[in-house]
Amino acid sequence: MRTVTTDSTLLLHTRAEDGGDIIGTGYGMAVPYGVEIEFDGMRESFAPGAFDTAAVVGKPLAYRHNEPIGVITGATNEADGLYIDFDVVNTSLGRDAATLMRTGSSRGLSVGFAPLESKRAQGKNSIVYTKAALAEVSLTHQPAYSSAGVGSIREEEGTMSVETVEDTAPAVVADIQARQAIDDLRREVASVAHVAEPVHPLAQFRSFGEYSKAVLDGLETRALFDQVTGDNPGVLPPVWLQQVRGIIDLGRPVITGVGGPQSAGTVGLDINWPYFDGSLTDIVEAQANEKDEVNSVQISIEKGTATLQTYAAGSDISYQLLQRSQPSYLDAHNRIMAASYSTVTDRKFTDDLWNLGTGTVNYDMSGDTTGAAFRAAVFTASMDCEDATGVPASIVYASTALMTEIGGWESFFPAPYSVQNVSGVATASSLLVNVSGLRVVRAKWLDGNAAMHAIITNGEAVRWIEDGPRLANAENVGKLGRDIAIYGYGVTAAYLPAGIIRVVEA
């Protein structure tokens, strides 16, 4: 992997503190196009469109090529360079990096990439990368080339195809004395009577250069033997693209919707919490007369309990596969394991929300052609959530069928309309949906039952308790392999089930 550093103008938009995973979004030039730098005696530059923008999206945003601080969410190839949009995550390092960007202390973006194709002029000290695979983008405060926006380039392992452009001017070497001697000899032989012998077709040419010139001038039409790829398999290796497709990691939108996972602590497997399940209207009453007995009540604090469950998977990977695979099998293996952990735990949390919740609101989706009935159902559920937890609802989880209906309502407008001006917003390009101020998230695990339309709740009513996930590995030397596993402990804690409102078919 190589790195290139750009002194870029970064635009950062920070979000108000809401306890979410993302604290800010940014935009800037990651790689300039057509700008040469000199490294170790070689002039290097990138051709326009050298990076595949689809492959750039989803790559990590890091700090100094070390710890991750976010993810790239968009990429465009402009005439002057590759521009990226990115999210900054709500971690200690992410908050520090956002402060550095916002204050202008760090303006540079350093890109880690693998050269794939390039063009180089033979005998000249210039190379142009025409295709490269982006590995990651890092924030740095010391761009090496501030005027051009390009930093130092360092070598690492990797292969690329190089197209060498050769100078085509022919080199003509003339030996005048030799040619004169050959002409004299021919005239002497021609004057001697002899029996003619068969003459080779190429004998008319005095040199290979003369023959080549005749071919270029169209005077020699001798048929040449065809050379095709099928006859030369030894010089045509297969081409393998380096990006492993099909690893879909959408995160955990349902768990994140109520504030993300809550710590399970460091010891024990049983999670306990106290809660009050009585009626506030049955406690205090008016005193009938002076000196009369006041209302005597029993107030009980109940105990809720949930037991952590282990979620895990593992593989025994041979050294041959670990050491000889390209692209890296280990990298793809661990990404798939992490994506599976996210998917399974988010599905479990969604199922628990529906099964543990006790609040219910009826909704006739087929009869709602404008979205008005759904907005009414959302308001009703939010008030029920407030009665149960003390605060209104903060999130709406919708089935795929309901999200499809929302997309067709004419009363919902795409962004940038604000929800203060319209009933709601719905944008297909980002699947960002907002109904009367409440964010709507697609919960596809509700799709198993047509009567399950939505769940409306908040983080006071329910949370996902978790310790993990972690990666574990151990060498299996006897079989030349390595055991690698992902594991974590998690459970749904329904603190106040009445604050989990299920929206069901009327």
Short mmCIF file of C-alpha atoms in Angstrom, two decimals, residues 57-506:
data_model
loop_
_atom_site.label_atom_id
_atom_site.label_comp_id
_atom_site.label_asym_id
_atom_site.label_seq_id
_atom_site.Cartn_x
_atom_site.Cartn_y
_atom_site.Cartn_z
CA VAL A 57 -17.53 4.31 -0.24
CA GLY A 58 -17.42 2.34 3.00
CA LYS A 59 -13.65 2.58 3.46
CA PRO A 60 -12.48 3.69 6.92
CA LEU A 61 -11.55 7.24 7.93
CA ALA A 62 -8.58 7.05 10.31
CA TYR A 63 -6.25 9.37 12.18
CA ARG A 64 -2.62 9.19 10.96
CA HIS A 65 -3.26 5.72 9.42
CA ASN A 66 -3.88 4.36 12.94
CA GLU A 67 -7.17 4.21 14.85
CA PRO A 68 -10.45 4.61 12.89
CA ILE A 69 -12.45 7.78 13.51
CA GLY A 70 -15.22 7.36 10.93
CA VAL A 71 -16.27 6.00 7.55
CA ILE A 72 -16.44 7.34 3.98
CA THR A 73 -20.09 7.77 2.94
CA GLY A 74 -19.73 9.25 -0.53
CA ALA A 75 -17.16 9.79 -3.28
CA THR A 76 -17.08 11.71 -6.57
CA ASN A 77 -14.48 12.07 -9.30
CA GLU A 78 -14.15 15.74 -10.27
CA ALA A 79 -11.83 17.26 -12.86
CA ASP A 80 -9.26 18.27 -10.24
CA GLY A 81 -9.39 15.25 -7.94
CA LEU A 82 -11.23 12.66 -5.86
CA TYR A 83 -13.61 14.22 -3.32
CA ILE A 84 -15.12 12.33 -0.39
CA ASP A 85 -17.91 12.75 2.13
CA PHE A 86 -17.36 11.16 5.52
CA ASP A 87 -18.94 10.64 8.94
CA VAL A 88 -16.99 11.14 12.18
CA VAL A 89 -17.98 8.66 14.90
CA ASN A 90 -18.74 9.53 18.51
CA THR A 91 -15.58 8.18 20.14
CA SER A 92 -12.90 9.94 22.15
CA LEU A 93 -10.54 10.03 19.17
CA GLY A 94 -13.38 10.95 16.82
CA ARG A 95 -14.34 13.94 18.97
CA ASP A 96 -10.69 15.03 19.12
CA ALA A 97 -10.34 14.73 15.35
CA ALA A 98 -13.57 16.73 14.80
CA THR A 99 -12.16 19.51 16.98
CA LEU A 100 -8.88 19.56 14.99
CA MET A 101 -10.77 19.78 11.68
CA ARG A 102 -13.22 22.38 12.93
CA THR A 103 -10.43 24.66 14.22
CA GLY A 104 -8.26 24.21 11.14
CA SER A 105 -5.47 22.50 13.08
CA SER A 106 -5.58 19.54 10.70
CA ARG A 107 -6.35 20.18 7.05
CA GLY A 108 -4.57 17.34 5.31
CA LEU A 109 -6.00 14.04 4.09
CA SER A 110 -3.56 11.14 3.66
CA VAL A 111 -4.73 8.34 1.39
CA GLY A 112 -3.52 4.75 1.58
CA PHE A 113 -3.78 3.05 -1.81
CA ALA A 114 -2.53 0.14 -3.89
CA PRO A 115 -1.36 0.97 -7.46
CA LEU A 116 -3.06 -1.28 -10.02
CA GLU A 117 -2.24 0.21 -13.43
CA SER A 118 0.12 2.94 -14.60
CA LYS A 119 1.82 4.42 -17.63
CA ARG A 120 5.54 5.16 -17.76
CA ALA A 121 7.67 6.64 -20.55
CA GLN A 122 10.72 4.45 -21.19
CA GLY A 123 13.95 6.24 -20.33
CA LYS A 124 12.03 9.05 -18.66
CA ASN A 125 11.40 9.75 -15.00
CA SER A 126 7.61 10.13 -15.00
CA ILE A 127 4.78 7.75 -14.12
CA VAL A 128 1.00 8.29 -14.12
CA TYR A 129 -1.25 6.01 -12.05
CA THR A 130 -4.32 5.28 -14.17
CA LYS A 131 -6.00 2.89 -11.74
CA ALA A 132 -5.56 2.49 -7.98
CA ALA A 133 -7.47 0.79 -5.15
CA LEU A 134 -8.13 2.97 -2.10
CA ALA A 135 -7.54 1.28 1.26
CA GLU A 136 -8.25 4.09 3.73
CA VAL A 137 -8.18 7.87 4.23
CA SER A 138 -6.48 9.43 7.25
CA LEU A 139 -6.56 12.87 8.82
CA THR A 140 -3.11 14.45 9.22
CA HIS A 141 -1.86 17.85 10.37
CA GLN A 142 1.42 17.77 8.43
CA PRO A 143 0.74 17.56 4.67
CA ALA A 144 4.09 17.30 2.91
CA TYR A 145 3.13 19.29 -0.24
CA SER A 146 0.82 22.11 0.82
CA SER A 147 0.89 23.95 -2.51
CA ALA A 148 0.03 20.97 -4.67
CA GLY A 149 -2.03 19.13 -2.06
CA VAL A 150 0.07 15.96 -2.35
CA GLY A 151 2.22 14.43 0.37
CA SER A 152 5.01 11.90 0.49
CA ILE A 153 4.65 8.55 -1.24
CA ARG A 154 6.02 5.45 0.46
CA GLU A 155 6.41 1.92 -0.91
CA GLU A 156 4.82 -1.22 0.49
CA GLU A 157 4.10 -4.68 -0.79
CA GLY A 158 1.79 -4.90 -3.78
CA THR A 159 1.75 -5.50 -7.49
CA MET A 160 0.57 -3.44 -10.39
CA SER A 161 0.59 -3.67 -14.14
CA VAL A 162 2.84 -1.15 -15.88
CA GLU A 163 2.37 -0.15 -19.49
CA THR A 164 5.66 1.02 -20.94
CA VAL A 165 5.39 3.54 -23.76
CA GLU A 166 8.39 2.99 -26.02
CA ASP A 167 9.91 5.54 -28.38
CA THR A 168 9.01 4.42 -31.88
CA ALA A 169 11.63 6.36 -33.90
CA PRO A 170 13.66 3.74 -35.82
CA ALA A 171 17.40 3.63 -35.38
CA VAL A 172 19.09 3.50 -38.82
CA VAL A 173 22.62 2.17 -38.91
CA ALA A 174 24.34 2.41 -42.29
CA ASP A 175 27.60 0.74 -43.10
CA ILE A 176 28.46 2.45 -46.38
CA GLN A 177 31.63 0.50 -47.05
CA ALA A 178 29.93 -2.87 -46.49
CA ARG A 179 27.04 -2.00 -48.81
CA GLN A 180 29.45 -0.80 -51.54
CA ALA A 181 31.40 -4.06 -51.31
CA ILE A 182 28.19 -6.11 -51.60
CA ASP A 183 27.11 -4.14 -54.72
CA ASP A 184 30.50 -4.67 -56.42
CA LEU A 185 30.37 -8.38 -55.66
CA ARG A 186 26.85 -8.68 -57.15
CA ARG A 187 27.92 -6.98 -60.38
CA GLU A 188 30.95 -9.32 -60.65
CA VAL A 189 28.83 -12.42 -60.14
CA ALA A 190 26.24 -11.24 -62.68
CA SER A 191 28.93 -10.98 -65.37
CA VAL A 192 29.82 -14.65 -65.00
CA ALA A 193 27.72 -17.19 -66.89
CA HIS A 194 26.18 -19.76 -64.61
CA VAL A 195 23.03 -21.77 -64.06
CA ALA A 196 20.49 -19.83 -61.94
CA GLU A 197 19.53 -21.37 -58.61
CA PRO A 198 16.29 -20.81 -56.69
CA VAL A 199 16.29 -17.43 -54.91
CA HIS A 200 14.80 -16.97 -51.43
CA PRO A 201 11.99 -14.38 -51.36
CA LEU A 202 13.87 -12.31 -48.78
CA ALA A 203 17.05 -12.20 -50.83
CA GLN A 204 15.91 -8.99 -52.49
CA PHE A 205 16.39 -7.15 -49.19
CA ARG A 206 19.94 -6.28 -48.12
CA SER A 207 19.11 -5.91 -44.43
CA PHE A 208 16.35 -6.42 -41.91
CA GLY A 209 15.92 -2.64 -41.76
CA GLU A 210 15.30 -2.55 -45.54
CA TYR A 211 12.76 -5.34 -45.19
CA SER A 212 10.99 -3.50 -42.31
CA LYS A 213 10.82 -0.34 -44.39
CA ALA A 214 9.27 -2.25 -47.28
CA VAL A 215 6.62 -3.67 -44.96
CA LEU A 216 5.82 -0.19 -43.59
CA ASP A 217 5.62 1.23 -47.13
CA GLY A 218 3.24 -1.52 -48.19
CA LEU A 219 5.63 -2.98 -50.75
CA GLU A 220 5.96 -6.33 -48.98
CA THR A 221 2.68 -8.23 -48.55
CA ARG A 222 4.07 -11.53 -47.37
CA ALA A 223 1.56 -13.28 -45.03
CA LEU A 224 2.77 -13.66 -41.42
CA PHE A 225 1.85 -16.37 -38.95
CA ASP A 226 -1.00 -15.39 -36.64
CA GLN A 227 -0.12 -15.06 -32.92
CA VAL A 228 -3.21 -15.33 -30.68
CA THR A 229 -3.81 -15.57 -26.94
CA GLY A 230 -4.97 -19.18 -27.14
CA ASP A 231 -1.51 -20.25 -28.29
CA ASN A 232 0.26 -18.39 -25.47
CA PRO A 233 -1.35 -19.32 -22.11
CA GLY A 234 1.97 -19.05 -20.30
CA VAL A 235 2.06 -15.25 -20.57
CA LEU A 236 -1.60 -14.55 -19.78
CA PRO A 237 -2.23 -14.94 -16.03
CA PRO A 238 -5.82 -14.62 -14.75
CA VAL A 239 -6.91 -11.24 -13.41
CA TRP A 240 -8.40 -11.15 -9.90
CA LEU A 241 -10.04 -7.99 -8.62
CA GLN A 242 -9.04 -7.15 -5.05
CA GLN A 243 -12.41 -6.17 -3.59
CA VAL A 244 -14.48 -9.01 -2.13
CA ARG A 245 -18.07 -8.27 -3.13
CA GLY A 246 -21.22 -9.24 -1.27
CA ILE A 247 -20.09 -8.49 2.31
CA ILE A 248 -23.12 -6.46 3.38
CA ASP A 249 -22.67 -4.80 6.77
CA LEU A 250 -25.52 -2.38 7.50
CA GLY A 251 -24.59 -2.07 11.14
CA ARG A 252 -27.29 -2.43 13.78
CA PRO A 253 -29.93 0.21 13.02
CA VAL A 254 -32.48 -1.13 15.53
CA ILE A 255 -30.04 -1.37 18.45
CA THR A 256 -28.55 2.02 17.54
CA GLY A 257 -32.01 3.63 17.30
CA VAL A 258 -32.48 3.64 21.09
CA GLY A 259 -28.97 4.78 21.92
CA GLY A 260 -26.81 1.79 21.04
CA PRO A 261 -25.70 -1.07 23.28
CA GLN A 262 -25.51 -0.49 27.03
CA SER A 263 -22.58 -1.90 29.00
CA ALA A 264 -23.09 -5.24 30.73
CA GLY A 265 -20.36 -4.53 33.28
CA THR A 266 -17.41 -6.82 33.87
CA VAL A 267 -18.74 -9.73 35.98
CA GLY A 268 -21.81 -11.97 36.14
CA LEU A 269 -24.30 -13.12 33.55
CA ASP A 270 -27.60 -11.97 35.12
CA ILE A 271 -28.60 -8.34 34.51
CA ASN A 272 -30.94 -6.93 37.19
CA TRP A 273 -32.71 -3.58 37.42
CA PRO A 274 -35.29 -2.06 39.82
CA TYR A 275 -38.55 -0.62 38.55
CA PHE A 276 -41.91 0.66 39.80
CA ASP A 277 -45.00 -0.89 38.26
CA GLY A 278 -47.77 0.71 40.34
CA SER A 279 -50.31 3.44 39.59
CA LEU A 280 -49.47 6.98 40.69
CA THR A 281 -53.19 7.83 40.98
CA ASP A 282 -53.71 5.25 43.75
CA ILE A 283 -51.18 6.66 46.21
CA VAL A 284 -51.97 10.22 47.30
CA GLU A 285 -55.58 11.14 48.24
CA ALA A 286 -57.20 14.18 49.80
CA GLN A 287 -57.60 14.18 53.61
CA ALA A 288 -61.32 14.21 54.36
CA ASN A 289 -61.09 16.20 57.60
CA GLU A 290 -58.44 17.51 59.93
CA LYS A 291 -56.87 14.80 62.06
CA ASP A 292 -58.42 12.09 59.87
CA GLU A 293 -56.17 9.25 58.84
CA VAL A 294 -54.35 9.91 55.57
CA ASN A 295 -54.33 7.28 52.86
CA SER A 296 -52.10 4.34 53.78
CA VAL A 297 -50.41 2.65 50.85
CA GLN A 298 -47.84 -0.01 50.06
CA ILE A 299 -45.23 1.00 47.45
CA SER A 300 -43.29 -1.90 45.99
CA ILE A 301 -40.11 -1.69 43.91
CA GLU A 302 -39.94 -4.68 41.59
CA LYS A 303 -36.84 -6.39 40.18
CA GLY A 304 -36.33 -7.03 36.47
CA THR A 305 -33.90 -9.72 35.31
CA ALA A 306 -32.36 -10.76 31.99
CA THR A 307 -29.57 -13.28 31.42
CA LEU A 308 -26.74 -12.59 28.98
CA GLN A 309 -26.59 -14.97 26.03
CA THR A 310 -23.41 -15.79 24.11
CA TYR A 311 -23.28 -15.08 20.36
CA ALA A 312 -20.23 -16.56 18.64
CA ALA A 313 -18.71 -18.30 15.61
CA GLY A 314 -15.22 -19.56 14.73
CA SER A 315 -12.99 -21.14 12.07
CA ASP A 316 -9.72 -23.06 11.95
CA ILE A 317 -7.83 -21.42 9.05
CA SER A 318 -4.79 -23.08 7.51
CA TYR A 319 -1.48 -21.24 7.34
CA GLN A 320 -1.50 -21.73 3.58
CA LEU A 321 -4.75 -19.80 3.26
CA LEU A 322 -3.63 -17.16 5.75
CA GLN A 323 -0.27 -16.54 4.09
CA ARG A 324 -0.88 -17.13 0.38
CA SER A 325 -4.31 -15.65 -0.31
CA GLN A 326 -4.73 -12.43 -2.31
CA PRO A 327 -7.00 -10.62 -1.59
CA SER A 328 -6.52 -11.46 2.07
CA TYR A 329 -8.79 -14.29 3.18
CA LEU A 330 -8.30 -13.33 6.84
CA ASP A 331 -9.50 -9.78 6.21
CA ALA A 332 -12.61 -10.97 4.34
CA HIS A 333 -13.25 -13.72 6.93
CA ASN A 334 -13.20 -11.28 9.86
CA ARG A 335 -15.36 -8.72 8.04
CA ILE A 336 -17.96 -11.41 7.31
CA MET A 337 -17.90 -12.60 10.94
CA ALA A 338 -18.39 -9.04 12.23
CA ALA A 339 -21.24 -8.41 9.76
CA SER A 340 -22.94 -11.64 10.84
CA TYR A 341 -22.63 -10.70 14.54
CA SER A 342 -24.26 -7.33 13.84
CA THR A 343 -27.04 -8.86 11.76
CA VAL A 344 -27.93 -11.64 14.22
CA THR A 345 -27.95 -9.43 17.34
CA ASP A 346 -29.98 -6.70 15.61
CA ARG A 347 -32.54 -9.29 14.48
CA LYS A 348 -32.71 -10.71 18.03
CA PHE A 349 -33.30 -7.24 19.49
CA THR A 350 -36.08 -6.58 16.94
CA ASP A 351 -37.82 -9.86 17.78
CA ASP A 352 -37.58 -9.10 21.52
CA LEU A 353 -39.09 -5.64 21.04
CA TRP A 354 -42.17 -7.17 19.47
CA ASN A 355 -42.45 -10.10 21.89
CA LEU A 356 -41.71 -8.20 25.13
CA GLY A 357 -43.60 -4.98 24.40
CA THR A 358 -47.10 -4.63 25.84
CA GLY A 359 -48.29 -1.38 24.20
CA THR A 360 -50.48 -1.63 21.09
CA VAL A 361 -51.83 0.84 18.50
CA ASN A 362 -54.06 -0.31 15.63
CA TYR A 363 -53.40 0.99 12.11
CA ASP A 364 -55.06 0.24 8.76
CA MET A 365 -52.18 0.53 6.31
CA SER A 366 -54.15 -0.49 3.22
CA GLY A 367 -56.73 2.23 3.84
CA ASP A 368 -54.17 4.99 4.46
CA THR A 369 -53.47 6.64 1.10
CA THR A 370 -52.14 9.99 2.36
CA GLY A 371 -50.18 9.10 5.51
CA ALA A 372 -52.58 10.95 7.79
CA ALA A 373 -53.65 7.78 9.64
CA PHE A 374 -50.02 6.77 10.18
CA ARG A 375 -49.15 10.19 11.62
CA ALA A 376 -52.08 9.84 14.00
CA ALA A 377 -50.85 6.38 15.04
CA VAL A 378 -47.36 7.77 15.66
CA PHE A 379 -48.73 10.55 17.87
CA THR A 380 -50.86 8.08 19.82
CA ALA A 381 -47.92 5.73 20.35
CA SER A 382 -45.62 8.57 21.40
CA MET A 383 -48.13 9.69 24.04
CA ASP A 384 -48.46 6.09 25.29
CA CYS A 385 -44.68 5.92 25.50
CA GLU A 386 -44.60 9.13 27.53
CA ASP A 387 -47.24 7.76 29.94
CA ALA A 388 -45.11 4.64 30.51
CA THR A 389 -41.60 6.13 30.66
CA GLY A 390 -41.98 9.84 31.36
CA VAL A 391 -40.68 10.95 27.95
CA PRO A 392 -42.19 10.72 24.44
CA ALA A 393 -41.02 8.24 21.85
CA SER A 394 -37.65 8.84 20.14
CA ILE A 395 -37.67 6.30 17.30
CA VAL A 396 -40.01 4.52 14.87
CA TYR A 397 -39.03 1.10 13.49
CA ALA A 398 -40.96 0.38 10.27
CA SER A 399 -41.39 -2.79 8.22
CA THR A 400 -40.33 -2.84 4.58
CA ALA A 401 -43.97 -2.73 3.45
CA LEU A 402 -44.63 0.38 5.56
CA MET A 403 -41.45 2.09 4.29
CA THR A 404 -42.67 1.42 0.75
CA GLU A 405 -46.03 3.02 1.53
CA ILE A 406 -44.32 6.08 3.06
CA GLY A 407 -42.30 6.54 -0.12
CA GLY A 408 -45.53 6.80 -2.14
CA TRP A 409 -47.33 9.39 0.02
CA GLU A 410 -47.51 12.76 -1.73
CA SER A 411 -47.60 14.57 1.62
CA PHE A 412 -44.03 13.42 2.35
CA PHE A 413 -41.31 15.39 0.59
CA PRO A 414 -37.65 14.56 -0.06
CA ALA A 415 -34.97 16.42 1.88
CA PRO A 416 -34.05 19.32 2.23
CA TYR A 417 -37.62 20.12 3.27
CA SER A 418 -37.79 20.39 7.02
CA VAL A 419 -40.45 18.63 9.06
CA GLN A 420 -41.53 22.04 10.38
CA ASN A 421 -42.90 22.82 6.92
CA VAL A 422 -44.33 19.44 5.89
CA SER A 423 -45.86 16.36 7.52
CA GLY A 424 -42.68 14.37 6.98
CA VAL A 425 -39.67 13.80 4.73
CA ALA A 426 -38.70 10.66 2.84
CA THR A 427 -35.59 10.38 0.62
CA ALA A 428 -34.95 7.21 -1.36
CA SER A 429 -31.25 7.91 -1.99
CA SER A 430 -30.47 7.72 1.73
CA LEU A 431 -33.64 6.06 3.12
CA LEU A 432 -33.87 8.93 5.59
CA VAL A 433 -37.48 9.21 6.76
CA ASN A 434 -38.93 11.54 9.38
CA VAL A 435 -42.54 11.61 10.54
CA SER A 436 -43.63 14.64 12.58
CA GLY A 437 -40.17 14.96 14.10
CA LEU A 438 -39.57 11.25 14.78
CA ARG A 439 -36.86 9.42 12.84
CA VAL A 440 -38.12 6.31 11.02
CA VAL A 441 -35.71 3.39 10.61
CA ARG A 442 -36.33 0.34 8.48
CA ALA A 443 -36.49 -2.82 10.62
CA LYS A 444 -36.59 -5.56 8.00
CA TRP A 445 -36.90 -8.28 10.65
CA LEU A 446 -40.55 -7.21 11.05
CA ASP A 447 -41.25 -8.45 7.51
CA GLY A 448 -42.05 -12.00 8.63
CA ASN A 449 -45.60 -11.06 9.62
CA ALA A 450 -47.78 -8.81 7.46
CA ALA A 451 -49.65 -7.58 10.54
CA MET A 452 -46.44 -6.23 12.14
CA HIS A 453 -46.16 -2.68 10.79
CA ALA A 454 -43.97 -0.78 13.24
CA ILE A 455 -42.55 -0.45 16.75
CA ILE A 456 -42.43 2.93 18.49
CA THR A 457 -40.40 3.36 21.68
CA ASN A 458 -37.43 5.10 23.36
CA GLY A 459 -34.26 4.24 25.28
CA GLU A 460 -35.99 4.53 28.66
CA ALA A 461 -38.24 1.61 27.86
CA VAL A 462 -35.72 -0.84 26.40
CA ARG A 463 -32.00 -1.27 25.64
CA TRP A 464 -29.62 -3.91 24.31
CA ILE A 465 -27.15 -4.90 27.06
CA GLU A 466 -23.82 -6.14 25.69
CA ASP A 467 -20.23 -7.07 26.47
CA GLY A 468 -18.36 -7.40 23.14
CA PRO A 469 -17.95 -8.29 20.39
CA ARG A 470 -14.35 -9.51 20.54
CA LEU A 471 -12.02 -11.56 18.34
CA ALA A 472 -10.15 -14.53 19.83
CA ASN A 473 -7.35 -16.46 18.14
CA ALA A 474 -5.04 -19.35 19.01
CA GLU A 475 -2.34 -21.06 16.99
CA ASN A 476 -3.05 -24.70 16.03
CA VAL A 477 0.58 -25.56 15.29
CA GLY A 478 -0.01 -29.29 15.10
CA LYS A 479 -2.21 -28.76 12.03
CA LEU A 480 -0.52 -25.58 10.78
CA GLY A 481 -3.62 -23.50 11.34
CA ARG A 482 -5.02 -20.70 13.41
CA ASP A 483 -8.32 -20.80 15.32
CA ILE A 484 -10.16 -17.49 14.97
CA ALA A 485 -13.52 -16.73 16.61
CA ILE A 486 -15.80 -13.79 17.23
CA TYR A 487 -17.89 -13.71 20.38
CA GLY A 488 -19.94 -11.43 22.61
CA TYR A 489 -22.54 -11.50 25.37
CA GLY A 490 -25.85 -9.70 24.88
CA VAL A 491 -29.49 -9.57 25.99
CA THR A 492 -32.53 -7.32 25.59
CA ALA A 493 -33.52 -5.48 28.77
CA ALA A 494 -37.18 -4.43 28.54
CA TYR A 495 -37.15 -2.00 31.47
CA LEU A 496 -40.72 -0.76 30.94
CA PRO A 497 -42.60 -3.01 28.48
CA ALA A 498 -45.59 -0.63 28.34
CA GLY A 499 -43.29 1.92 26.68
CA ILE A 500 -42.72 -0.44 23.72
CA ILE A 501 -45.66 0.26 21.39
CA ARG A 502 -46.46 -2.22 18.60
CA VAL A 503 -48.31 -0.81 15.58
CA VAL A 504 -50.47 -3.67 14.28
CA GLU A 505 -52.92 -4.12 11.44
CA ALA A 506 -56.35 -2.91 12.46
#
